Amino acid sequence: MNNFSYYNATKIHFGKDQIARINEEIPHDARVLITYGGGSIKTNGVFEQVVAALNGRTIFEFGGIEPNPHLETLSKAVDLARNKQVTHVLAVGGGSVIDGSKFIAAGALYPNDLWEIIETNGKYITQALPLGCVLTLAATGSEMNKGASITRAETKDKLFFGSVHVFPKFSILDPTTTYSLPVRQVGNGVIDAFAHVVEQYITYPINAPIQDRIAEGLLITLIEEGPKALQNPLDYDVRANLMLAATIALNGTLAMGVPTDWASHMIGLELTGLYGLDHAQTLAILIPAVWYFKKEQKKAKLLQYGERVWGLVDGNDEDRAVAAIEKTRSFFIQMGLPTKLCDYGLDHSVIPTILAKLEQHGLTKLGEYKDITPADVKNILELAL
Ligand code: NZQ
Ligand code: ZN
């Protein structure tokens, strides 16, 4: 196992009726900016619960944070936070609202141009307003990590920044808030969480059985529970299992002491930035393609995954590695996410544009061996046509 340091600063309140605990977490004299997206929280009862829990505090609202949140939108929220002397940010929504709120929390106290936060991956953030979250979509893990993905719409740059200062101070995970999710977002959430697990697991063996078995437990849970959430949207236990799985998938636990391969995520962020595909859709396209391209280097873990997660024991190594990839593809499709570029109206003509963006962002050495070059990405994308 590799050396590692682990830190996570987020307190979790999990379960039914936990939104009321905001009252314990935010001081009574706080000036709170409630941030949210396109309005789902105003029709599913979540907003009312949040406002009730904030009883007595001075409240401001900033709605309209779009999926794949835009720097242009978030800058307006930063202005509001500064003008109203906001002391706390409370994000109510999915990964986009939480990511955007991390940017607002840091941006409100940032002395330089806000684009610098993103351009420098958050390196120069030294402080942020305290952030709380009410999660309404199990997917990204943003509710318990220090990362955020922000898009500058004007230039189609979708980049990731991170800072310990933007760890949420607390996050409320009430699975009932996810009952109202559209089918497409249920599928997206399951596949995003699945991708986070496999990108920290399908690399090479490093004698880390604890991390491996946590990963396998999460994957089996997502495979078992994901389809149930599509069939029975109001099943509390299913929603609870998915919510906890998605949070653990990207709260740092799985990355302890193991190699990670974020190639699918890095290429996928460019696809979303350029062509607007949902984040999880890009992962459904890229994961099978990256695995085929790197099948020899990843074979030991693909075989372990195939056997322990999918019960694949018949056939030679090559057959079982291919079967593991194809089982994964079938699961993505079962969750409503096609796995080819053409399924989303894209063809070979997009490849040079994607490569140029990766080069512009300095993402020219990807994967657990840092050996995936732009020329390799071209081959990977051709496998996904
Ligand atoms: O905006 P509203 O009206 O709330 O509707 C949202 C949005 O349209 C809707 N939704 C959310 N909760 C709902 C609901 N609709 C009904 N009922 C509910 N309970 O779902 C739509 C998508 O929401 P979004 O927040 O965009 O989805 P998701 O949670 O998948 O977040 C995706 C974003 O997170 C980033 C992605 O790049 C993307 O920008 N990621 C963040 C990560 C992190 N911070 O660690 C890691 C991930 O890999 C990912 O990159
Ligand atoms: Zn993701």
Coordinates of C-alpha atoms and ligand atoms in Angstrom, one line a residue:
M1 CA 0.0 0.0 0.0
N2 CA 1.2 3.5 -0.7
N3 CA 1.7 6.1 2.0
F4 CA -1.2 8.5 2.4
S5 CA -2.6 11.4 4.5
Y6 CA -6.3 11.5 5.0
Y7 CA -8.4 14.5 6.1
N8 CA -12.2 15.1 5.9
A9 CA -13.8 18.0 7.6
T10 CA -17.5 17.4 6.9
K11 CA -20.1 16.3 9.5
I12 CA -22.9 14.2 8.0
H13 CA -26.5 14.1 9.3
F14 CA -28.1 11.1 7.5
G15 CA -31.8 10.1 7.4
K16 CA -35.4 11.2 7.5
D17 CA -36.2 14.5 9.0
Q18 CA -32.6 15.5 9.4
I19 CA -33.1 18.8 7.6
A20 CA -34.3 20.2 10.9
R21 CA -30.7 19.9 12.2
I22 CA -29.6 22.9 10.3
N23 CA -30.9 24.7 13.4
E24 CA -28.1 23.2 15.4
E25 CA -25.4 23.9 12.8
I26 CA -25.9 27.6 11.9
P27 CA -25.7 30.3 14.6
H28 CA -28.9 32.3 15.2
D29 CA -27.3 35.6 14.3
A30 CA -26.1 34.3 10.9
R31 CA -26.8 36.0 7.6
V32 CA -27.4 32.9 5.4
L33 CA -27.3 32.7 1.6
I34 CA -29.5 29.8 0.4
T35 CA -28.3 28.7 -3.0
Y36 CA -30.2 26.4 -5.3
G37 CA -30.8 25.4 -8.9
G38 CA -33.7 25.5 -11.3
G39 CA -36.4 25.2 -8.7
S40 CA -36.9 21.5 -7.9
I41 CA -36.5 22.3 -4.2
K42 CA -39.5 24.7 -4.4
T43 CA -41.9 21.9 -5.7
N44 CA -40.8 18.9 -3.6
G45 CA -41.1 20.4 -0.1
V46 CA -37.3 20.7 0.6
F47 CA -37.2 24.5 0.5
E48 CA -40.0 24.8 3.1
Q49 CA -38.1 22.4 5.5
V50 CA -34.9 24.4 5.0
V51 CA -36.6 27.8 5.7
A52 CA -38.4 26.3 8.8
A53 CA -35.1 25.1 10.2
L54 CA -33.5 28.5 9.6
N55 CA -36.2 30.2 11.6
G56 CA -35.0 33.5 13.0
R57 CA -31.9 33.9 10.8
T58 CA -31.5 36.6 8.2
I59 CA -32.0 34.8 4.8
F60 CA -31.1 35.7 1.3
E61 CA -31.7 33.5 -1.8
F62 CA -29.8 32.8 -4.9
G63 CA -31.5 30.5 -7.4
G64 CA -30.8 29.5 -11.0
I65 CA -27.5 27.7 -10.6
E66 CA -27.5 25.6 -13.7
P67 CA -26.3 22.0 -14.2
N68 CA -22.5 22.2 -14.8
P69 CA -22.5 25.6 -13.0
H70 CA -21.3 28.6 -14.8
L71 CA -18.7 31.1 -13.6
E72 CA -20.8 33.8 -15.1
T73 CA -23.8 32.8 -12.9
L74 CA -21.8 32.2 -9.7
S75 CA -20.0 35.6 -10.0
K76 CA -23.4 37.2 -9.5
A77 CA -23.9 35.2 -6.3
V78 CA -20.5 36.2 -5.1
D79 CA -21.5 39.9 -5.6
L80 CA -24.7 39.2 -3.6
A81 CA -22.8 37.5 -0.8
R82 CA -20.4 40.5 -0.5
N83 CA -23.1 43.2 -0.8
K84 CA -25.3 41.6 1.9
Q85 CA -22.4 40.6 4.2
V86 CA -23.5 37.0 4.1
T87 CA -21.8 34.9 6.9
H88 CA -22.9 31.4 5.8
V89 CA -23.7 29.7 2.6
L90 CA -26.4 26.9 2.5
A91 CA -26.4 24.9 -0.7
V92 CA -29.7 23.0 -1.4
G93 CA -29.5 20.7 -4.4
G94 CA -27.3 18.3 -6.4
G95 CA -23.6 18.4 -7.3
S96 CA -23.9 21.5 -9.4
V97 CA -25.5 23.6 -6.7
I98 CA -23.0 22.3 -4.1
D99 CA -20.0 22.8 -6.4
G100 CA -21.2 26.2 -7.3
S101 CA -21.7 27.1 -3.6
K102 CA -18.1 26.0 -2.9
F103 CA -17.1 28.6 -5.5
I104 CA -19.4 31.2 -4.0
A105 CA -18.1 30.5 -0.4
A106 CA -14.5 30.8 -1.5
G107 CA -15.1 33.6 -4.0
A108 CA -16.8 35.9 -1.5
L109 CA -13.5 36.2 0.4
Y110 CA -11.2 36.0 -2.6
P111 CA -9.1 39.0 -3.2
N112 CA -8.2 38.5 -6.9
D113 CA -10.1 37.9 -10.1
L114 CA -12.5 35.0 -9.6
W115 CA -11.4 33.1 -12.7
E116 CA -8.0 32.6 -11.0
I117 CA -9.7 30.2 -8.5
I118 CA -10.5 27.9 -11.4
E119 CA -7.5 28.5 -13.5
T120 CA -5.2 27.6 -10.6
N121 CA -7.3 24.7 -9.3
G122 CA -8.0 26.5 -6.1
K123 CA -4.4 26.6 -5.0
Y124 CA -4.5 30.1 -3.7
I125 CA -7.7 29.9 -1.7
T126 CA -6.9 30.7 1.9
Q127 CA -10.4 31.0 3.4
A128 CA -14.1 30.6 2.6
L129 CA -17.4 31.3 4.2
P130 CA -18.7 28.3 6.1
L131 CA -20.7 26.1 3.8
G132 CA -23.6 23.7 4.7
C133 CA -25.4 21.4 2.3
V134 CA -28.7 19.8 1.9
L135 CA -28.1 17.1 -0.8
T136 CA -31.0 16.3 -3.1
L137 CA -29.3 14.0 -5.7
A138 CA -27.0 11.1 -4.8
A139 CA -24.2 11.2 -7.3
T140 CA -21.1 13.3 -7.1
G141 CA -19.9 13.0 -3.5
S142 CA -19.5 16.8 -3.4
E143 CA -21.4 16.9 -0.1
M144 CA -18.4 15.3 1.6
N145 CA -15.3 16.4 -0.4
K146 CA -13.3 19.5 -1.2
G147 CA -13.7 19.5 -4.9
A148 CA -15.9 21.3 -7.4
S149 CA -16.2 21.5 -11.2
I150 CA -17.0 24.9 -12.7
T151 CA -17.6 25.9 -16.3
R152 CA -16.7 29.2 -17.9
A153 CA -19.5 29.2 -20.5
E154 CA -17.9 31.9 -22.7
T155 CA -14.9 29.7 -23.5
K156 CA -16.4 26.2 -22.8
D157 CA -13.7 25.5 -20.2
K158 CA -15.0 23.0 -17.5
L159 CA -12.4 22.6 -14.9
F160 CA -12.0 21.2 -11.4
F161 CA -10.8 23.1 -8.3
G162 CA -10.2 21.9 -4.8
S163 CA -9.4 23.3 -1.4
V164 CA -9.6 22.1 2.2
H165 CA -11.4 25.5 2.9
V166 CA -14.5 24.4 0.9
F167 CA -15.2 21.1 2.6
P168 CA -18.8 21.5 3.7
K169 CA -18.9 22.1 7.5
F170 CA -22.0 19.8 7.5
S171 CA -24.2 18.0 5.0
I172 CA -27.7 16.8 5.5
L173 CA -28.4 13.6 3.6
D174 CA -32.1 12.9 3.7
P175 CA -32.9 10.1 1.2
T176 CA -36.5 11.2 0.9
T177 CA -35.3 14.4 -0.9
T178 CA -34.4 12.2 -3.8
Y179 CA -37.9 10.8 -4.4
S180 CA -38.7 13.6 -6.8
L181 CA -35.7 13.0 -9.1
P182 CA -36.4 12.5 -12.8
V183 CA -35.5 9.0 -14.1
R184 CA -32.6 10.4 -16.1
Q185 CA -31.0 11.9 -13.0
V186 CA -31.4 8.7 -11.0
G187 CA -29.5 6.9 -13.7
N188 CA -26.9 9.6 -13.9
G189 CA -26.3 9.5 -10.2
V190 CA -25.8 5.8 -10.0
I191 CA -23.4 5.8 -12.9
D192 CA -21.4 8.8 -11.6
A193 CA -20.9 7.1 -8.2
F194 CA -20.1 3.8 -10.0
A195 CA -17.5 5.6 -12.1
H196 CA -15.9 7.2 -8.9
V197 CA -15.5 3.8 -7.4
V198 CA -14.0 2.1 -10.5
E199 CA -11.6 4.9 -11.2
Q200 CA -10.1 4.2 -7.8
Y201 CA -10.2 0.4 -8.1
I202 CA -9.6 -0.7 -11.7
T203 CA -5.9 0.2 -11.8
Y204 CA -3.3 -2.4 -10.7
P205 CA -3.0 -4.6 -7.6
I206 CA -1.2 -3.0 -4.7
N207 CA -2.1 -5.4 -1.9
A208 CA -4.9 -3.2 -0.5
P209 CA -7.6 -5.7 0.3
I210 CA -9.6 -3.3 2.5
Q211 CA -9.9 -0.6 -0.2
D212 CA -10.7 -3.3 -2.8
R213 CA -13.4 -4.8 -0.7
I214 CA -15.0 -1.5 0.2
A215 CA -15.0 -0.7 -3.6
E216 CA -16.5 -4.1 -4.4
G217 CA -19.2 -3.6 -1.7
L218 CA -20.1 -0.3 -3.2
L219 CA -20.2 -1.6 -6.7
I220 CA -22.4 -4.5 -5.8
T221 CA -24.7 -2.2 -3.9
L222 CA -25.0 0.2 -6.8
I223 CA -25.7 -2.7 -9.2
E224 CA -28.4 -4.2 -7.0
E225 CA -30.1 -1.0 -5.8
G226 CA -29.8 1.2 -8.9
P227 CA -32.4 -0.6 -11.0
K228 CA -34.7 -0.8 -7.9
A229 CA -34.7 3.0 -7.7
L230 CA -35.9 3.2 -11.3
Q231 CA -38.7 0.7 -10.6
N232 CA -39.7 1.9 -7.1
P233 CA -38.8 5.5 -6.8
L234 CA -40.4 5.8 -3.3
D235 CA -38.5 2.9 -1.7
Y236 CA -36.7 4.6 1.3
D237 CA -34.1 1.9 1.8
V238 CA -33.1 1.9 -1.8
R239 CA -32.7 5.6 -1.8
A240 CA -30.7 5.5 1.5
N241 CA -28.4 2.8 0.2
L242 CA -27.7 4.8 -3.0
M243 CA -27.1 8.0 -1.1
L244 CA -24.6 6.6 1.3
A245 CA -22.9 4.7 -1.5
A246 CA -22.5 7.8 -3.6
T247 CA -21.1 9.8 -0.7
I248 CA -18.5 7.1 0.3
A249 CA -17.5 6.7 -3.3
L250 CA -15.9 10.1 -3.4
N251 CA -15.2 11.2 0.2
G252 CA -11.5 10.1 0.0
T253 CA -12.0 6.7 1.6
L254 CA -11.3 4.7 -1.5
A255 CA -8.3 6.6 -2.5
M256 CA -6.3 5.8 0.6
G257 CA -3.0 4.3 -0.3
V258 CA -4.0 3.2 -3.8
P259 CA -3.3 4.4 -7.4
T260 CA -6.2 6.2 -9.1
D261 CA -7.1 6.6 -12.8
W262 CA -9.2 9.7 -13.5
A263 CA -8.8 9.5 -17.3
S264 CA -12.5 9.0 -18.0
H265 CA -13.4 11.9 -15.7
M266 CA -10.8 14.3 -17.2
I267 CA -11.8 13.5 -20.8
G268 CA -15.5 13.5 -19.8
L269 CA -15.3 17.0 -18.4
E270 CA -14.1 18.3 -21.8
L271 CA -17.0 16.5 -23.5
T272 CA -19.5 18.2 -21.2
G273 CA -17.8 21.6 -21.4
L274 CA -17.8 21.4 -25.2
Y275 CA -21.0 19.6 -26.1
G276 CA -23.2 19.7 -23.0
L277 CA -23.6 16.0 -22.3
D278 CA -24.6 15.2 -18.8
H279 CA -21.5 14.4 -16.6
A280 CA -22.5 10.7 -16.1
Q281 CA -23.2 10.2 -19.8
T282 CA -19.6 11.1 -20.6
L283 CA -18.5 8.5 -18.1
A284 CA -20.7 5.8 -19.7
I285 CA -19.0 6.5 -23.0
L286 CA -15.5 6.7 -21.7
I287 CA -15.1 4.0 -19.1
P288 CA -15.6 1.0 -21.5
A289 CA -13.4 2.7 -24.1
V290 CA -10.6 3.4 -21.6
W291 CA -10.8 -0.1 -20.3
Y292 CA -10.5 -1.6 -23.7
F293 CA -7.6 0.6 -24.6
K294 CA -5.8 -0.3 -21.3
K295 CA -7.0 -3.9 -21.1
E296 CA -3.5 -5.4 -20.7
Q297 CA -2.3 -3.0 -18.0
K298 CA -5.6 -3.3 -16.1
K299 CA -6.1 -7.0 -16.6
A300 CA -5.5 -8.2 -13.1
K301 CA -8.0 -5.8 -11.6
L302 CA -10.5 -6.4 -14.4
L303 CA -10.4 -10.1 -13.6
Q304 CA -10.8 -9.5 -9.9
Y305 CA -13.7 -7.2 -10.5
G306 CA -15.3 -9.6 -13.0
E307 CA -15.1 -12.5 -10.5
R308 CA -16.0 -10.7 -7.3
V309 CA -18.6 -8.2 -8.6
W310 CA -20.1 -10.1 -11.6
G311 CA -19.4 -13.7 -10.7
L312 CA -17.4 -14.3 -13.9
V313 CA -15.3 -17.5 -13.5
D314 CA -15.6 -19.3 -16.8
G315 CA -13.3 -18.9 -19.8
N316 CA -9.7 -17.7 -20.2
D317 CA -8.3 -14.4 -18.9
E318 CA -9.0 -12.5 -22.1
D319 CA -12.6 -13.7 -22.3
R320 CA -13.3 -12.8 -18.7
A321 CA -11.7 -9.3 -19.0
V322 CA -13.9 -8.6 -22.0
A323 CA -16.9 -10.0 -20.3
A324 CA -16.3 -7.7 -17.3
I325 CA -16.2 -4.7 -19.6
E326 CA -19.3 -5.8 -21.4
K327 CA -21.2 -6.5 -18.1
T328 CA -20.4 -2.9 -17.1
R329 CA -21.6 -1.5 -20.4
S330 CA -24.9 -3.4 -20.1
F331 CA -25.4 -2.0 -16.6
F332 CA -24.9 1.5 -17.9
I333 CA -27.4 0.9 -20.6
Q334 CA -29.8 -0.7 -18.1
M335 CA -29.6 2.6 -16.0
G336 CA -30.5 4.6 -19.1
L337 CA -27.1 5.7 -20.3
P338 CA -26.0 4.7 -23.8
T339 CA -22.2 4.1 -24.1
K340 CA -21.3 5.4 -27.6
L341 CA -20.6 8.9 -28.8
C342 CA -23.0 8.4 -31.7
D343 CA -25.8 7.7 -29.2
Y344 CA -25.5 11.4 -28.3
G345 CA -25.2 12.7 -31.8
L346 CA -21.4 13.0 -31.8
D347 CA -19.0 11.5 -34.4
H348 CA -15.3 11.5 -35.2
S349 CA -15.3 15.2 -36.1
V350 CA -15.4 16.1 -32.4
I351 CA -12.1 14.3 -31.6
P352 CA -9.6 17.1 -32.6
T353 CA -11.6 19.7 -30.6
I354 CA -11.5 17.5 -27.5
L355 CA -7.8 16.8 -27.9
A356 CA -7.1 20.6 -28.2
K357 CA -9.0 21.3 -25.0
L358 CA -7.1 18.6 -23.1
E359 CA -3.8 20.1 -24.3
Q360 CA -5.0 23.6 -23.5
H361 CA -5.7 22.4 -19.9
G362 CA -2.4 20.6 -19.6
L363 CA -4.2 17.2 -19.3
T364 CA -1.6 15.3 -21.4
K365 CA -0.5 12.5 -19.0
L366 CA -3.6 10.7 -17.8
G367 CA -4.3 7.4 -16.0
E368 CA -2.8 5.6 -13.1
Y369 CA 0.6 5.4 -15.0
K370 CA 0.3 9.0 -16.3
D371 CA 1.0 7.5 -19.7
I372 CA -2.2 8.4 -21.6
T373 CA -1.2 11.0 -24.1
P374 CA -3.4 13.0 -26.5
A375 CA -2.6 10.4 -29.2
D376 CA -3.9 7.7 -26.9
V377 CA -7.1 9.8 -26.1
K378 CA -7.7 9.8 -29.9
N379 CA -7.6 6.0 -29.9
I380 CA -9.8 5.9 -26.9
L381 CA -12.4 8.1 -28.5
E382 CA -12.3 6.1 -31.7
L383 CA -13.2 3.0 -29.6
A384 CA -16.2 5.0 -28.4
L385 CA -17.6 6.0 -31.8
Ligands
NZQ1 O1 -31.7 22.6 -10.7 P1 -32.8 21.8 -10.1 O2 -34.1 22.4 -10.4 O3 -32.6 21.5 -8.7 O4 -32.8 20.4 -10.9 C1 -31.7 19.5 -10.9 C2 -30.9 19.5 -12.2 O5 -31.7 19.8 -13.3 C3 -32.2 18.2 -10.8 N1 -32.5 17.7 -9.4 C4 -31.6 17.7 -8.4 N2 -32.2 17.2 -7.3 C5 -33.5 17.0 -7.6 C6 -33.7 17.3 -8.9 N3 -34.8 17.2 -9.6 C7 -35.9 16.7 -8.8 N4 -35.8 16.3 -7.5 C8 -34.6 16.4 -6.9 N5 -34.4 16.0 -5.6 O6 -31.2 17.3 -11.4 C9 -30.6 18.0 -12.4 C10 -29.1 17.8 -12.4 O7 -28.5 18.3 -11.2 P2 -27.0 18.4 -11.0 O8 -26.7 19.0 -9.7 O9 -26.3 19.0 -12.2 O10 -26.5 16.9 -11.0 P3 -25.3 16.1 -10.3 O11 -25.6 16.0 -8.8 O12 -25.1 14.9 -11.1 O13 -24.1 17.1 -10.4 C11 -23.3 17.2 -11.6 C12 -22.2 18.2 -11.4 O14 -21.3 17.8 -10.4 C13 -19.9 17.8 -11.0 C14 -20.2 17.5 -12.4 O15 -19.1 17.8 -13.3 C15 -21.4 18.4 -12.7 O16 -21.0 19.7 -12.9 N6 -19.1 16.8 -10.3 C16 -18.7 17.2 -9.0 C17 -17.8 16.4 -8.3 C18 -17.3 16.8 -7.0 N7 -17.6 18.0 -6.5 O17 -16.6 16.0 -6.3 C19 -17.3 15.1 -8.8 C20 -18.0 14.6 -10.0 O18 -17.2 13.8 -10.7 C21 -18.5 15.7 -10.9 O19 -17.5 16.1 -11.8
ZN2 ZN -18.1 12.2 -11.5

